[in-house]
Amino acid sequence: LSDWSSDVCSSDLIQMSYVLGELATEVLVAIYGQQSIEKLILEFARIDNWDEAFNKTYGITVTEFYERITPYVISQAKRFITS
């Protein structure tokens, strides 16, 4: 539990990880539909490998997905900065 108090796990970083996860999920649902999230979860439970499950579900690697959504994430971040 001592790790939770370190700078690496600050509440700001934890909150940001939730925001990024929300944005990534938003993109996946918008492109592939809500059912794809269930398919990903079931595939991950079956093979116990996140990268493989993601690739099998969406046909791209996790890294490719992150690269593709980066412009969207940046555009959303700018909305918060200018607010």
PDB file of N, CA, C and O in Angstrom:
ATOM      1  N   LEU A   1       0.802  -1.202   0.000  1.00  0.00           N
ATOM      2  CA  LEU A   1       0.000   0.000   0.000  1.00  0.00           C
ATOM      3  C   LEU A   1       0.841   1.261   0.000  1.00  0.00           C
ATOM      4  O   LEU A   1       0.342   2.319  -0.324  1.00  0.00           O
ATOM      5  N   SER A   2       2.091   1.155   0.345  1.00  0.00           N
ATOM      6  CA  SER A   2       2.943   2.342   0.368  1.00  0.00           C
ATOM      7  C   SER A   2       3.095   2.945  -1.023  1.00  0.00           C
ATOM      8  O   SER A   2       3.325   4.146  -1.162  1.00  0.00           O
ATOM      9  N   ASP A   3       2.973   2.132  -2.093  1.00  0.00           N
ATOM     10  CA  ASP A   3       3.081   2.648  -3.453  1.00  0.00           C
ATOM     11  C   ASP A   3       2.006   3.687  -3.755  1.00  0.00           C
ATOM     12  O   ASP A   3       2.203   4.585  -4.548  1.00  0.00           O
ATOM     13  N   TRP A   4       0.855   3.568  -3.139  1.00  0.00           N
ATOM     14  CA  TRP A   4      -0.242   4.490  -3.414  1.00  0.00           C
ATOM     15  C   TRP A   4       0.076   5.906  -2.963  1.00  0.00           C
ATOM     16  O   TRP A   4      -0.478   6.859  -3.455  1.00  0.00           O
ATOM     17  N   SER A   5       0.987   6.052  -2.042  1.00  0.00           N
ATOM     18  CA  SER A   5       1.304   7.390  -1.565  1.00  0.00           C
ATOM     19  C   SER A   5       2.478   8.008  -2.318  1.00  0.00           C
ATOM     20  O   SER A   5       2.819   9.159  -2.092  1.00  0.00           O
ATOM     21  N   SER A   6       3.091   7.265  -3.201  1.00  0.00           N
ATOM     22  CA  SER A   6       4.243   7.794  -3.938  1.00  0.00           C
ATOM     23  C   SER A   6       3.791   8.769  -5.020  1.00  0.00           C
ATOM     24  O   SER A   6       2.627   8.831  -5.385  1.00  0.00           O
ATOM     25  N   ASP A   7       4.740   9.531  -5.544  1.00  0.00           N
ATOM     26  CA  ASP A   7       4.445  10.485  -6.618  1.00  0.00           C
ATOM     27  C   ASP A   7       3.946   9.776  -7.870  1.00  0.00           C
ATOM     28  O   ASP A   7       3.170  10.323  -8.639  1.00  0.00           O
ATOM     29  N   VAL A   8       4.419   8.556  -8.091  1.00  0.00           N
ATOM     30  CA  VAL A   8       4.038   7.806  -9.290  1.00  0.00           C
ATOM     31  C   VAL A   8       2.542   7.530  -9.310  1.00  0.00           C
ATOM     32  O   VAL A   8       1.926   7.509 -10.358  1.00  0.00           O
ATOM     33  N   CYS A   9       1.958   7.345  -8.167  1.00  0.00           N
ATOM     34  CA  CYS A   9       0.537   7.031  -8.077  1.00  0.00           C
ATOM     35  C   CYS A   9      -0.241   8.191  -7.456  1.00  0.00           C
ATOM     36  O   CYS A   9      -1.105   7.987  -6.617  1.00  0.00           O
ATOM     37  N   SER A  10       0.060   9.400  -7.870  1.00  0.00           N
ATOM     38  CA  SER A  10      -0.653  10.559  -7.332  1.00  0.00           C
ATOM     39  C   SER A  10      -2.115  10.503  -7.758  1.00  0.00           C
ATOM     40  O   SER A  10      -2.466   9.865  -8.750  1.00  0.00           O
ATOM     41  N   SER A  11      -2.958  11.172  -7.033  1.00  0.00           N
ATOM     42  CA  SER A  11      -4.379  11.151  -7.369  1.00  0.00           C
ATOM     43  C   SER A  11      -4.617  11.768  -8.741  1.00  0.00           C
ATOM     44  O   SER A  11      -5.521  11.348  -9.454  1.00  0.00           O
ATOM     45  N   ASP A  12      -3.803  12.751  -9.151  1.00  0.00           N
ATOM     46  CA  ASP A  12      -3.956  13.336 -10.484  1.00  0.00           C
ATOM     47  C   ASP A  12      -3.690  12.303 -11.578  1.00  0.00           C
ATOM     48  O   ASP A  12      -4.418  12.240 -12.570  1.00  0.00           O
ATOM     49  N   LEU A  13      -2.644  11.509 -11.404  1.00  0.00           N
ATOM     50  CA  LEU A  13      -2.345  10.467 -12.390  1.00  0.00           C
ATOM     51  C   LEU A  13      -3.430   9.406 -12.424  1.00  0.00           C
ATOM     52  O   LEU A  13      -3.801   8.926 -13.499  1.00  0.00           O
ATOM     53  N   ILE A  14      -3.930   9.043 -11.288  1.00  0.00           N
ATOM     54  CA  ILE A  14      -5.000   8.049 -11.225  1.00  0.00           C
ATOM     55  C   ILE A  14      -6.247   8.582 -11.914  1.00  0.00           C
ATOM     56  O   ILE A  14      -6.864   7.891 -12.731  1.00  0.00           O
ATOM     57  N   GLN A  15      -6.602   9.833 -11.637  1.00  0.00           N
ATOM     58  CA  GLN A  15      -7.762  10.435 -12.289  1.00  0.00           C
ATOM     59  C   GLN A  15      -7.568  10.510 -13.798  1.00  0.00           C
ATOM     60  O   GLN A  15      -8.491  10.234 -14.562  1.00  0.00           O
ATOM     61  N   MET A  16      -6.356  10.873 -14.222  1.00  0.00           N
ATOM     62  CA  MET A  16      -6.086  10.962 -15.658  1.00  0.00           C
ATOM     63  C   MET A  16      -6.210   9.606 -16.338  1.00  0.00           C
ATOM     64  O   MET A  16      -6.691   9.509 -17.457  1.00  0.00           O
ATOM     65  N   SER A  17      -5.809   8.545 -15.663  1.00  0.00           N
ATOM     66  CA  SER A  17      -5.928   7.220 -16.262  1.00  0.00           C
ATOM     67  C   SER A  17      -7.388   6.858 -16.490  1.00  0.00           C
ATOM     68  O   SER A  17      -7.728   6.233 -17.490  1.00  0.00           O
ATOM     69  N   TYR A  18      -8.253   7.285 -15.586  1.00  0.00           N
ATOM     70  CA  TYR A  18      -9.688   7.049 -15.786  1.00  0.00           C
ATOM     71  C   TYR A  18     -10.211   7.849 -16.970  1.00  0.00           C
ATOM     72  O   TYR A  18     -10.991   7.335 -17.783  1.00  0.00           O
ATOM     73  N   VAL A  19      -9.790   9.091 -17.097  1.00  0.00           N
ATOM     74  CA  VAL A  19     -10.224   9.929 -18.218  1.00  0.00           C
ATOM     75  C   VAL A  19      -9.763   9.317 -19.539  1.00  0.00           C
ATOM     76  O   VAL A  19     -10.539   9.221 -20.499  1.00  0.00           O
ATOM     77  N   LEU A  20      -8.518   8.890 -19.602  1.00  0.00           N
ATOM     78  CA  LEU A  20      -7.998   8.285 -20.831  1.00  0.00           C
ATOM     79  C   LEU A  20      -8.736   6.992 -21.161  1.00  0.00           C
ATOM     80  O   LEU A  20      -9.045   6.717 -22.319  1.00  0.00           O
ATOM     81  N   GLY A  21      -9.028   6.199 -20.135  1.00  0.00           N
ATOM     82  CA  GLY A  21      -9.790   4.975 -20.347  1.00  0.00           C
ATOM     83  C   GLY A  21     -11.193   5.258 -20.862  1.00  0.00           C
ATOM     84  O   GLY A  21     -11.706   4.548 -21.744  1.00  0.00           O
ATOM     85  N   GLU A  22     -11.811   6.300 -20.335  1.00  0.00           N
ATOM     86  CA  GLU A  22     -13.143   6.689 -20.805  1.00  0.00           C
ATOM     87  C   GLU A  22     -13.106   7.105 -22.272  1.00  0.00           C
ATOM     88  O   GLU A  22     -13.977   6.720 -23.062  1.00  0.00           O
ATOM     89  N   LEU A  23     -12.101   7.910 -22.638  1.00  0.00           N
ATOM     90  CA  LEU A  23     -11.982   8.349 -24.024  1.00  0.00           C
ATOM     91  C   LEU A  23     -11.724   7.174 -24.968  1.00  0.00           C
ATOM     92  O   LEU A  23     -12.311   7.088 -26.042  1.00  0.00           O
ATOM     93  N   ALA A  24     -10.855   6.268 -24.554  1.00  0.00           N
ATOM     94  CA  ALA A  24     -10.559   5.097 -25.388  1.00  0.00           C
ATOM     95  C   ALA A  24     -11.807   4.235 -25.561  1.00  0.00           C
ATOM     96  O   ALA A  24     -12.109   3.772 -26.668  1.00  0.00           O
ATOM     97  N   THR A  25     -12.549   4.039 -24.486  1.00  0.00           N
ATOM     98  CA  THR A  25     -13.779   3.249 -24.562  1.00  0.00           C
ATOM     99  C   THR A  25     -14.808   3.933 -25.449  1.00  0.00           C
ATOM    100  O   THR A  25     -15.491   3.285 -26.240  1.00  0.00           O
ATOM    101  N   GLU A  26     -14.903   5.247 -25.327  1.00  0.00           N
ATOM    102  CA  GLU A  26     -15.823   6.020 -26.172  1.00  0.00           C
ATOM    103  C   GLU A  26     -15.531   5.780 -27.652  1.00  0.00           C
ATOM    104  O   GLU A  26     -16.445   5.571 -28.458  1.00  0.00           O
ATOM    105  N   VAL A  27     -14.248   5.806 -28.008  1.00  0.00           N
ATOM    106  CA  VAL A  27     -13.853   5.591 -29.400  1.00  0.00           C
ATOM    107  C   VAL A  27     -14.198   4.173 -29.845  1.00  0.00           C
ATOM    108  O   VAL A  27     -14.757   3.963 -30.924  1.00  0.00           O
ATOM    109  N   LEU A  28     -13.873   3.190 -29.025  1.00  0.00           N
ATOM    110  CA  LEU A  28     -14.165   1.797 -29.389  1.00  0.00           C
ATOM    111  C   LEU A  28     -15.660   1.576 -29.596  1.00  0.00           C
ATOM    112  O   LEU A  28     -16.073   0.923 -30.560  1.00  0.00           O
ATOM    113  N   VAL A  29     -16.475   2.114 -28.719  1.00  0.00           N
ATOM    114  CA  VAL A  29     -17.929   1.943 -28.843  1.00  0.00           C
ATOM    115  C   VAL A  29     -18.450   2.682 -30.072  1.00  0.00           C
ATOM    116  O   VAL A  29     -19.289   2.154 -30.807  1.00  0.00           O
ATOM    117  N   ALA A  30     -17.939   3.884 -30.317  1.00  0.00           N
ATOM    118  CA  ALA A  30     -18.389   4.651 -31.480  1.00  0.00           C
ATOM    119  C   ALA A  30     -18.068   3.944 -32.795  1.00  0.00           C
ATOM    120  O   ALA A  30     -18.872   3.960 -33.726  1.00  0.00           O
ATOM    121  N   ILE A  31     -16.911   3.315 -32.864  1.00  0.00           N
ATOM    122  CA  ILE A  31     -16.483   2.673 -34.110  1.00  0.00           C
ATOM    123  C   ILE A  31     -17.011   1.240 -34.232  1.00  0.00           C
ATOM    124  O   ILE A  31     -17.504   0.838 -35.284  1.00  0.00           O
ATOM    125  N   TYR A  32     -16.907   0.463 -33.140  1.00  0.00           N
ATOM    126  CA  TYR A  32     -17.192  -0.966 -33.222  1.00  0.00           C
ATOM    127  C   TYR A  32     -18.487  -1.401 -32.536  1.00  0.00           C
ATOM    128  O   TYR A  32     -18.878  -2.551 -32.656  1.00  0.00           O
ATOM    129  N   GLY A  33     -19.100  -0.501 -31.786  1.00  0.00           N
ATOM    130  CA  GLY A  33     -20.349  -0.829 -31.098  1.00  0.00           C
ATOM    131  C   GLY A  33     -20.130  -1.341 -29.686  1.00  0.00           C
ATOM    132  O   GLY A  33     -19.049  -1.826 -29.337  1.00  0.00           O
ATOM    133  N   GLN A  34     -21.173  -1.203 -28.888  1.00  0.00           N
ATOM    134  CA  GLN A  34     -21.133  -1.624 -27.486  1.00  0.00           C
ATOM    135  C   GLN A  34     -20.802  -3.114 -27.348  1.00  0.00           C
ATOM    136  O   GLN A  34     -20.111  -3.516 -26.430  1.00  0.00           O
ATOM    137  N   GLN A  35     -21.285  -3.925 -28.265  1.00  0.00           N
ATOM    138  CA  GLN A  35     -21.056  -5.359 -28.193  1.00  0.00           C
ATOM    139  C   GLN A  35     -19.579  -5.718 -28.272  1.00  0.00           C
ATOM    140  O   GLN A  35     -19.158  -6.764 -27.769  1.00  0.00           O
ATOM    141  N   SER A  36     -18.791  -4.856 -28.904  1.00  0.00           N
ATOM    142  CA  SER A  36     -17.360  -5.152 -29.029  1.00  0.00           C
ATOM    143  C   SER A  36     -16.665  -5.135 -27.670  1.00  0.00           C
ATOM    144  O   SER A  36     -15.689  -5.869 -27.476  1.00  0.00           O
ATOM    145  N   ILE A  37     -17.155  -4.328 -26.748  1.00  0.00           N
ATOM    146  CA  ILE A  37     -16.558  -4.289 -25.408  1.00  0.00           C
ATOM    147  C   ILE A  37     -16.796  -5.630 -24.712  1.00  0.00           C
ATOM    148  O   ILE A  37     -15.878  -6.198 -24.101  1.00  0.00           O
ATOM    149  N   GLU A  38     -18.010  -6.131 -24.840  1.00  0.00           N
ATOM    150  CA  GLU A  38     -18.310  -7.445 -24.250  1.00  0.00           C
ATOM    151  C   GLU A  38     -17.466  -8.532 -24.908  1.00  0.00           C
ATOM    152  O   GLU A  38     -16.925  -9.400 -24.228  1.00  0.00           O
ATOM    153  N   LYS A  39     -17.335  -8.460 -26.224  1.00  0.00           N
ATOM    154  CA  LYS A  39     -16.518  -9.443 -26.941  1.00  0.00           C
ATOM    155  C   LYS A  39     -15.065  -9.393 -26.457  1.00  0.00           C
ATOM    156  O   LYS A  39     -14.441 -10.435 -26.240  1.00  0.00           O
ATOM    157  N   LEU A  40     -14.527  -8.185 -26.270  1.00  0.00           N
ATOM    158  CA  LEU A  40     -13.156  -8.022 -25.780  1.00  0.00           C
ATOM    159  C   LEU A  40     -12.996  -8.637 -24.393  1.00  0.00           C
ATOM    160  O   LEU A  40     -12.038  -9.369 -24.136  1.00  0.00           O
ATOM    161  N   ILE A  41     -13.927  -8.353 -23.511  1.00  0.00           N
ATOM    162  CA  ILE A  41     -13.851  -8.886 -22.147  1.00  0.00           C
ATOM    163  C   ILE A  41     -13.907 -10.407 -22.150  1.00  0.00           C
ATOM    164  O   ILE A  41     -13.128 -11.073 -21.463  1.00  0.00           O
ATOM    165  N   LEU A  42     -14.806 -10.959 -22.933  1.00  0.00           N
ATOM    166  CA  LEU A  42     -14.923 -12.423 -23.002  1.00  0.00           C
ATOM    167  C   LEU A  42     -13.676 -13.053 -23.613  1.00  0.00           C
ATOM    168  O   LEU A  42     -13.203 -14.098 -23.148  1.00  0.00           O
ATOM    169  N   GLU A  43     -13.131 -12.417 -24.634  1.00  0.00           N
ATOM    170  CA  GLU A  43     -11.910 -12.930 -25.272  1.00  0.00           C
ATOM    171  C   GLU A  43     -10.738 -12.866 -24.306  1.00  0.00           C
ATOM    172  O   GLU A  43      -9.940 -13.798 -24.214  1.00  0.00           O
ATOM    173  N   PHE A  44     -10.633 -11.770 -23.563  1.00  0.00           N
ATOM    174  CA  PHE A  44      -9.570 -11.632 -22.574  1.00  0.00           C
ATOM    175  C   PHE A  44      -9.710 -12.700 -21.487  1.00  0.00           C
ATOM    176  O   PHE A  44      -8.715 -13.314 -21.075  1.00  0.00           O
ATOM    177  N   ALA A  45     -10.912 -12.952 -21.047  1.00  0.00           N
ATOM    178  CA  ALA A  45     -11.140 -13.984 -20.027  1.00  0.00           C
ATOM    179  C   ALA A  45     -10.754 -15.362 -20.561  1.00  0.00           C
ATOM    180  O   ALA A  45     -10.229 -16.201 -19.820  1.00  0.00           O
ATOM    181  N   ARG A  46     -10.977 -15.579 -21.856  1.00  0.00           N
ATOM    182  CA  ARG A  46     -10.689 -16.882 -22.457  1.00  0.00           C
ATOM    183  C   ARG A  46      -9.194 -17.122 -22.619  1.00  0.00           C
ATOM    184  O   ARG A  46      -8.677 -18.188 -22.283  1.00  0.00           O
ATOM    185  N   ILE A  47      -8.447 -16.117 -23.122  1.00  0.00           N
ATOM    186  CA  ILE A  47      -7.036 -16.353 -23.435  1.00  0.00           C
ATOM    187  C   ILE A  47      -6.074 -15.715 -22.438  1.00  0.00           C
ATOM    188  O   ILE A  47      -4.876 -15.975 -22.488  1.00  0.00           O
ATOM    189  N   ASP A  48      -6.571 -14.845 -21.556  1.00  0.00           N
ATOM    190  CA  ASP A  48      -5.769 -14.223 -20.500  1.00  0.00           C
ATOM    191  C   ASP A  48      -4.542 -13.484 -21.038  1.00  0.00           C
ATOM    192  O   ASP A  48      -3.464 -13.524 -20.467  1.00  0.00           O
ATOM    193  N   ASN A  49      -4.733 -12.811 -22.174  1.00  0.00           N
ATOM    194  CA  ASN A  49      -3.666 -11.989 -22.741  1.00  0.00           C
ATOM    195  C   ASN A  49      -4.333 -10.771 -23.366  1.00  0.00           C
ATOM    196  O   ASN A  49      -5.005 -10.874 -24.408  1.00  0.00           O
ATOM    197  N   TRP A  50      -4.154  -9.607 -22.726  1.00  0.00           N
ATOM    198  CA  TRP A  50      -4.851  -8.391 -23.145  1.00  0.00           C
ATOM    199  C   TRP A  50      -4.529  -8.014 -24.586  1.00  0.00           C
ATOM    200  O   TRP A  50      -5.427  -7.716 -25.382  1.00  0.00           O
ATOM    201  N   ASP A  51      -3.252  -8.009 -24.952  1.00  0.00           N
ATOM    202  CA  ASP A  51      -2.859  -7.596 -26.295  1.00  0.00           C
ATOM    203  C   ASP A  51      -3.459  -8.505 -27.363  1.00  0.00           C
ATOM    204  O   ASP A  51      -3.954  -8.022 -28.385  1.00  0.00           O
ATOM    205  N   GLU A  52      -3.404  -9.803 -27.138  1.00  0.00           N
ATOM    206  CA  GLU A  52      -3.975 -10.746 -28.107  1.00  0.00           C
ATOM    207  C   GLU A  52      -5.483 -10.604 -28.196  1.00  0.00           C
ATOM    208  O   GLU A  52      -6.054 -10.669 -29.289  1.00  0.00           O
ATOM    209  N   ALA A  53      -6.136 -10.462 -27.055  1.00  0.00           N
ATOM    210  CA  ALA A  53      -7.592 -10.311 -27.044  1.00  0.00           C
ATOM    211  C   ALA A  53      -8.003  -9.041 -27.788  1.00  0.00           C
ATOM    212  O   ALA A  53      -8.957  -9.040 -28.567  1.00  0.00           O
ATOM    213  N   PHE A  54      -7.278  -7.965 -27.565  1.00  0.00           N
ATOM    214  CA  PHE A  54      -7.575  -6.702 -28.238  1.00  0.00           C
ATOM    215  C   PHE A  54      -7.390  -6.856 -29.744  1.00  0.00           C
ATOM    216  O   PHE A  54      -8.258  -6.470 -30.528  1.00  0.00           O
ATOM    217  N   ASN A  55      -6.267  -7.440 -30.142  1.00  0.00           N
ATOM    218  CA  ASN A  55      -5.989  -7.638 -31.558  1.00  0.00           C
ATOM    219  C   ASN A  55      -7.040  -8.528 -32.216  1.00  0.00           C
ATOM    220  O   ASN A  55      -7.498  -8.239 -33.320  1.00  0.00           O
ATOM    221  N   LYS A  56      -7.429  -9.576 -31.557  1.00  0.00           N
ATOM    222  CA  LYS A  56      -8.425 -10.493 -32.126  1.00  0.00           C
ATOM    223  C   LYS A  56      -9.789  -9.815 -32.234  1.00  0.00           C
ATOM    224  O   LYS A  56     -10.514 -10.025 -33.206  1.00  0.00           O
ATOM    225  N   THR A  57     -10.130  -8.994 -31.268  1.00  0.00           N
ATOM    226  CA  THR A  57     -11.432  -8.332 -31.262  1.00  0.00           C
ATOM    227  C   THR A  57     -11.506  -7.210 -32.282  1.00  0.00           C
ATOM    228  O   THR A  57     -12.492  -7.075 -33.003  1.00  0.00           O
ATOM    229  N   TYR A  58     -10.447  -6.387 -32.353  1.00  0.00           N
ATOM    230  CA  TYR A  58     -10.501  -5.180 -33.183  1.00  0.00           C
ATOM    231  C   TYR A  58      -9.648  -5.222 -34.445  1.00  0.00           C
ATOM    232  O   TYR A  58      -9.757  -4.330 -35.283  1.00  0.00           O
ATOM    233  N   GLY A  59      -8.803  -6.220 -34.568  1.00  0.00           N
ATOM    234  CA  GLY A  59      -7.999  -6.356 -35.784  1.00  0.00           C
ATOM    235  C   GLY A  59      -6.823  -5.400 -35.866  1.00  0.00           C
ATOM    236  O   GLY A  59      -6.224  -5.245 -36.932  1.00  0.00           O
ATOM    237  N   ILE A  60      -6.496  -4.736 -34.756  1.00  0.00           N
ATOM    238  CA  ILE A  60      -5.326  -3.866 -34.684  1.00  0.00           C
ATOM    239  C   ILE A  60      -4.646  -4.102 -33.338  1.00  0.00           C
ATOM    240  O   ILE A  60      -5.270  -4.607 -32.406  1.00  0.00           O
ATOM    241  N   THR A  61      -3.385  -3.734 -33.255  1.00  0.00           N
ATOM    242  CA  THR A  61      -2.687  -3.889 -31.983  1.00  0.00           C
ATOM    243  C   THR A  61      -3.091  -2.757 -31.041  1.00  0.00           C
ATOM    244  O   THR A  61      -3.608  -1.710 -31.482  1.00  0.00           O
ATOM    245  N   VAL A  62      -2.841  -2.939 -29.767  1.00  0.00           N
ATOM    246  CA  VAL A  62      -3.104  -1.893 -28.778  1.00  0.00           C
ATOM    247  C   VAL A  62      -2.283  -0.651 -29.121  1.00  0.00           C
ATOM    248  O   VAL A  62      -2.789   0.474 -29.074  1.00  0.00           O
ATOM    249  N   THR A  63      -1.031  -0.846 -29.507  1.00  0.00           N
ATOM    250  CA  THR A  63      -0.170   0.283 -29.871  1.00  0.00           C
ATOM    251  C   THR A  63      -0.740   1.055 -31.049  1.00  0.00           C
ATOM    252  O   THR A  63      -0.771   2.299 -31.040  1.00  0.00           O
ATOM    253  N   GLU A  64      -1.198   0.347 -32.079  1.00  0.00           N
ATOM    254  CA  GLU A  64      -1.812   1.019 -33.230  1.00  0.00           C
ATOM    255  C   GLU A  64      -3.051   1.816 -32.805  1.00  0.00           C
ATOM    256  O   GLU A  64      -3.262   2.938 -33.274  1.00  0.00           O
ATOM    257  N   PHE A  65      -3.845   1.220 -31.910  1.00  0.00           N
ATOM    258  CA  PHE A  65      -5.034   1.911 -31.426  1.00  0.00           C
ATOM    259  C   PHE A  65      -4.658   3.196 -30.711  1.00  0.00           C
ATOM    260  O   PHE A  65      -5.233   4.253 -30.967  1.00  0.00           O
ATOM    261  N   TYR A  66      -3.672   3.121 -29.823  1.00  0.00           N
ATOM    262  CA  TYR A  66      -3.229   4.323 -29.103  1.00  0.00           C
ATOM    263  C   TYR A  66      -2.742   5.390 -30.068  1.00  0.00           C
ATOM    264  O   TYR A  66      -3.035   6.579 -29.901  1.00  0.00           O
ATOM    265  N   GLU A  67      -1.990   4.982 -31.083  1.00  0.00           N
ATOM    266  CA  GLU A  67      -1.488   5.941 -32.068  1.00  0.00           C
ATOM    267  C   GLU A  67      -2.642   6.606 -32.815  1.00  0.00           C
ATOM    268  O   GLU A  67      -2.613   7.809 -33.073  1.00  0.00           O
ATOM    269  N   ARG A  68      -3.666   5.818 -33.140  1.00  0.00           N
ATOM    270  CA  ARG A  68      -4.799   6.357 -33.894  1.00  0.00           C
ATOM    271  C   ARG A  68      -5.674   7.288 -33.060  1.00  0.00           C
ATOM    272  O   ARG A  68      -6.246   8.234 -33.602  1.00  0.00           O
ATOM    273  N   ILE A  69      -5.792   7.039 -31.775  1.00  0.00           N
ATOM    274  CA  ILE A  69      -6.673   7.888 -30.972  1.00  0.00           C
ATOM    275  C   ILE A  69      -5.959   9.097 -30.365  1.00  0.00           C
ATOM    276  O   ILE A  69      -6.613   9.974 -29.807  1.00  0.00           O
ATOM    277  N   THR A  70      -4.640   9.150 -30.507  1.00  0.00           N
ATOM    278  CA  THR A  70      -3.885  10.262 -29.917  1.00  0.00           C
ATOM    279  C   THR A  70      -4.413  11.628 -30.357  1.00  0.00           C
ATOM    280  O   THR A  70      -4.617  12.504 -29.506  1.00  0.00           O
ATOM    281  N   PRO A  71      -4.682  11.868 -31.637  1.00  0.00           N
ATOM    282  CA  PRO A  71      -5.213  13.183 -32.020  1.00  0.00           C
ATOM    283  C   PRO A  71      -6.541  13.513 -31.321  1.00  0.00           C
ATOM    284  O   PRO A  71      -6.759  14.653 -30.904  1.00  0.00           O
ATOM    285  N   TYR A  72      -7.403  12.516 -31.173  1.00  0.00           N
ATOM    286  CA  TYR A  72      -8.683  12.741 -30.490  1.00  0.00           C
ATOM    287  C   TYR A  72      -8.457  13.060 -29.016  1.00  0.00           C
ATOM    288  O   TYR A  72      -9.067  13.991 -28.480  1.00  0.00           O
ATOM    289  N   VAL A  73      -7.583  12.318 -28.382  1.00  0.00           N
ATOM    290  CA  VAL A  73      -7.298  12.560 -26.962  1.00  0.00           C
ATOM    291  C   VAL A  73      -6.729  13.966 -26.772  1.00  0.00           C
ATOM    292  O   VAL A  73      -7.140  14.693 -25.856  1.00  0.00           O
ATOM    293  N   ILE A  74      -5.840  14.379 -27.650  1.00  0.00           N
ATOM    294  CA  ILE A  74      -5.264  15.717 -27.562  1.00  0.00           C
ATOM    295  C   ILE A  74      -6.354  16.779 -27.744  1.00  0.00           C
ATOM    296  O   ILE A  74      -6.401  17.770 -27.011  1.00  0.00           O
ATOM    297  N   SER A  75      -7.251  16.552 -28.701  1.00  0.00           N
ATOM    298  CA  SER A  75      -8.324  17.531 -28.923  1.00  0.00           C
ATOM    299  C   SER A  75      -9.226  17.649 -27.700  1.00  0.00           C
ATOM    300  O   SER A  75      -9.675  18.747 -27.367  1.00  0.00           O
ATOM    301  N   GLN A  76      -9.470  16.548 -27.027  1.00  0.00           N
ATOM    302  CA  GLN A  76     -10.296  16.587 -25.821  1.00  0.00           C
ATOM    303  C   GLN A  76      -9.559  17.257 -24.668  1.00  0.00           C
ATOM    304  O   GLN A  76     -10.154  17.998 -23.887  1.00  0.00           O
ATOM    305  N   ALA A  77      -8.268  17.022 -24.575  1.00  0.00           N
ATOM    306  CA  ALA A  77      -7.470  17.657 -23.526  1.00  0.00           C
ATOM    307  C   ALA A  77      -7.463  19.175 -23.703  1.00  0.00           C
ATOM    308  O   ALA A  77      -7.564  19.923 -22.728  1.00  0.00           O
ATOM    309  N   LYS A  78      -7.403  19.634 -24.945  1.00  0.00           N
ATOM    310  CA  LYS A  78      -7.410  21.065 -25.209  1.00  0.00           C
ATOM    311  C   LYS A  78      -8.714  21.707 -24.739  1.00  0.00           C
ATOM    312  O   LYS A  78      -8.713  22.855 -24.303  1.00  0.00           O
ATOM    313  N   ARG A  79      -9.796  20.975 -24.814  1.00  0.00           N
ATOM    314  CA  ARG A  79     -11.083  21.500 -24.339  1.00  0.00           C
ATOM    315  C   ARG A  79     -11.026  21.776 -22.838  1.00  0.00           C
ATOM    316  O   ARG A  79     -11.600  22.749 -22.359  1.00  0.00           O
ATOM    317  N   PHE A  80     -10.346  20.911 -22.094  1.00  0.00           N
ATOM    318  CA  PHE A  80     -10.246  21.105 -20.642  1.00  0.00           C
ATOM    319  C   PHE A  80      -9.292  22.246 -20.292  1.00  0.00           C
ATOM    320  O   PHE A  80      -9.511  22.982 -19.347  1.00  0.00           O
ATOM    321  N   ILE A  81      -8.235  22.371 -21.060  1.00  0.00           N
ATOM    322  CA  ILE A  81      -7.230  23.403 -20.786  1.00  0.00           C
ATOM    323  C   ILE A  81      -7.807  24.788 -21.038  1.00  0.00           C
ATOM    324  O   ILE A  81      -7.554  25.723 -20.292  1.00  0.00           O
ATOM    325  N   THR A  82      -8.597  24.934 -22.088  1.00  0.00           N
ATOM    326  CA  THR A  82      -9.137  26.242 -22.434  1.00  0.00           C
ATOM    327  C   THR A  82     -10.407  26.575 -21.672  1.00  0.00           C
ATOM    328  O   THR A  82     -10.874  27.703 -21.752  1.00  0.00           O
ATOM    329  N   SER A  83     -10.944  25.634 -20.940  1.00  0.00           N
ATOM    330  CA  SER A  83     -12.189  25.902 -20.184  1.00  0.00           C
ATOM    331  C   SER A  83     -11.923  26.716 -18.953  1.00  0.00           C
ATOM    332  O   SER A  83     -10.950  26.685 -18.315  1.00  0.00           O
TER     333      SER A  83
END
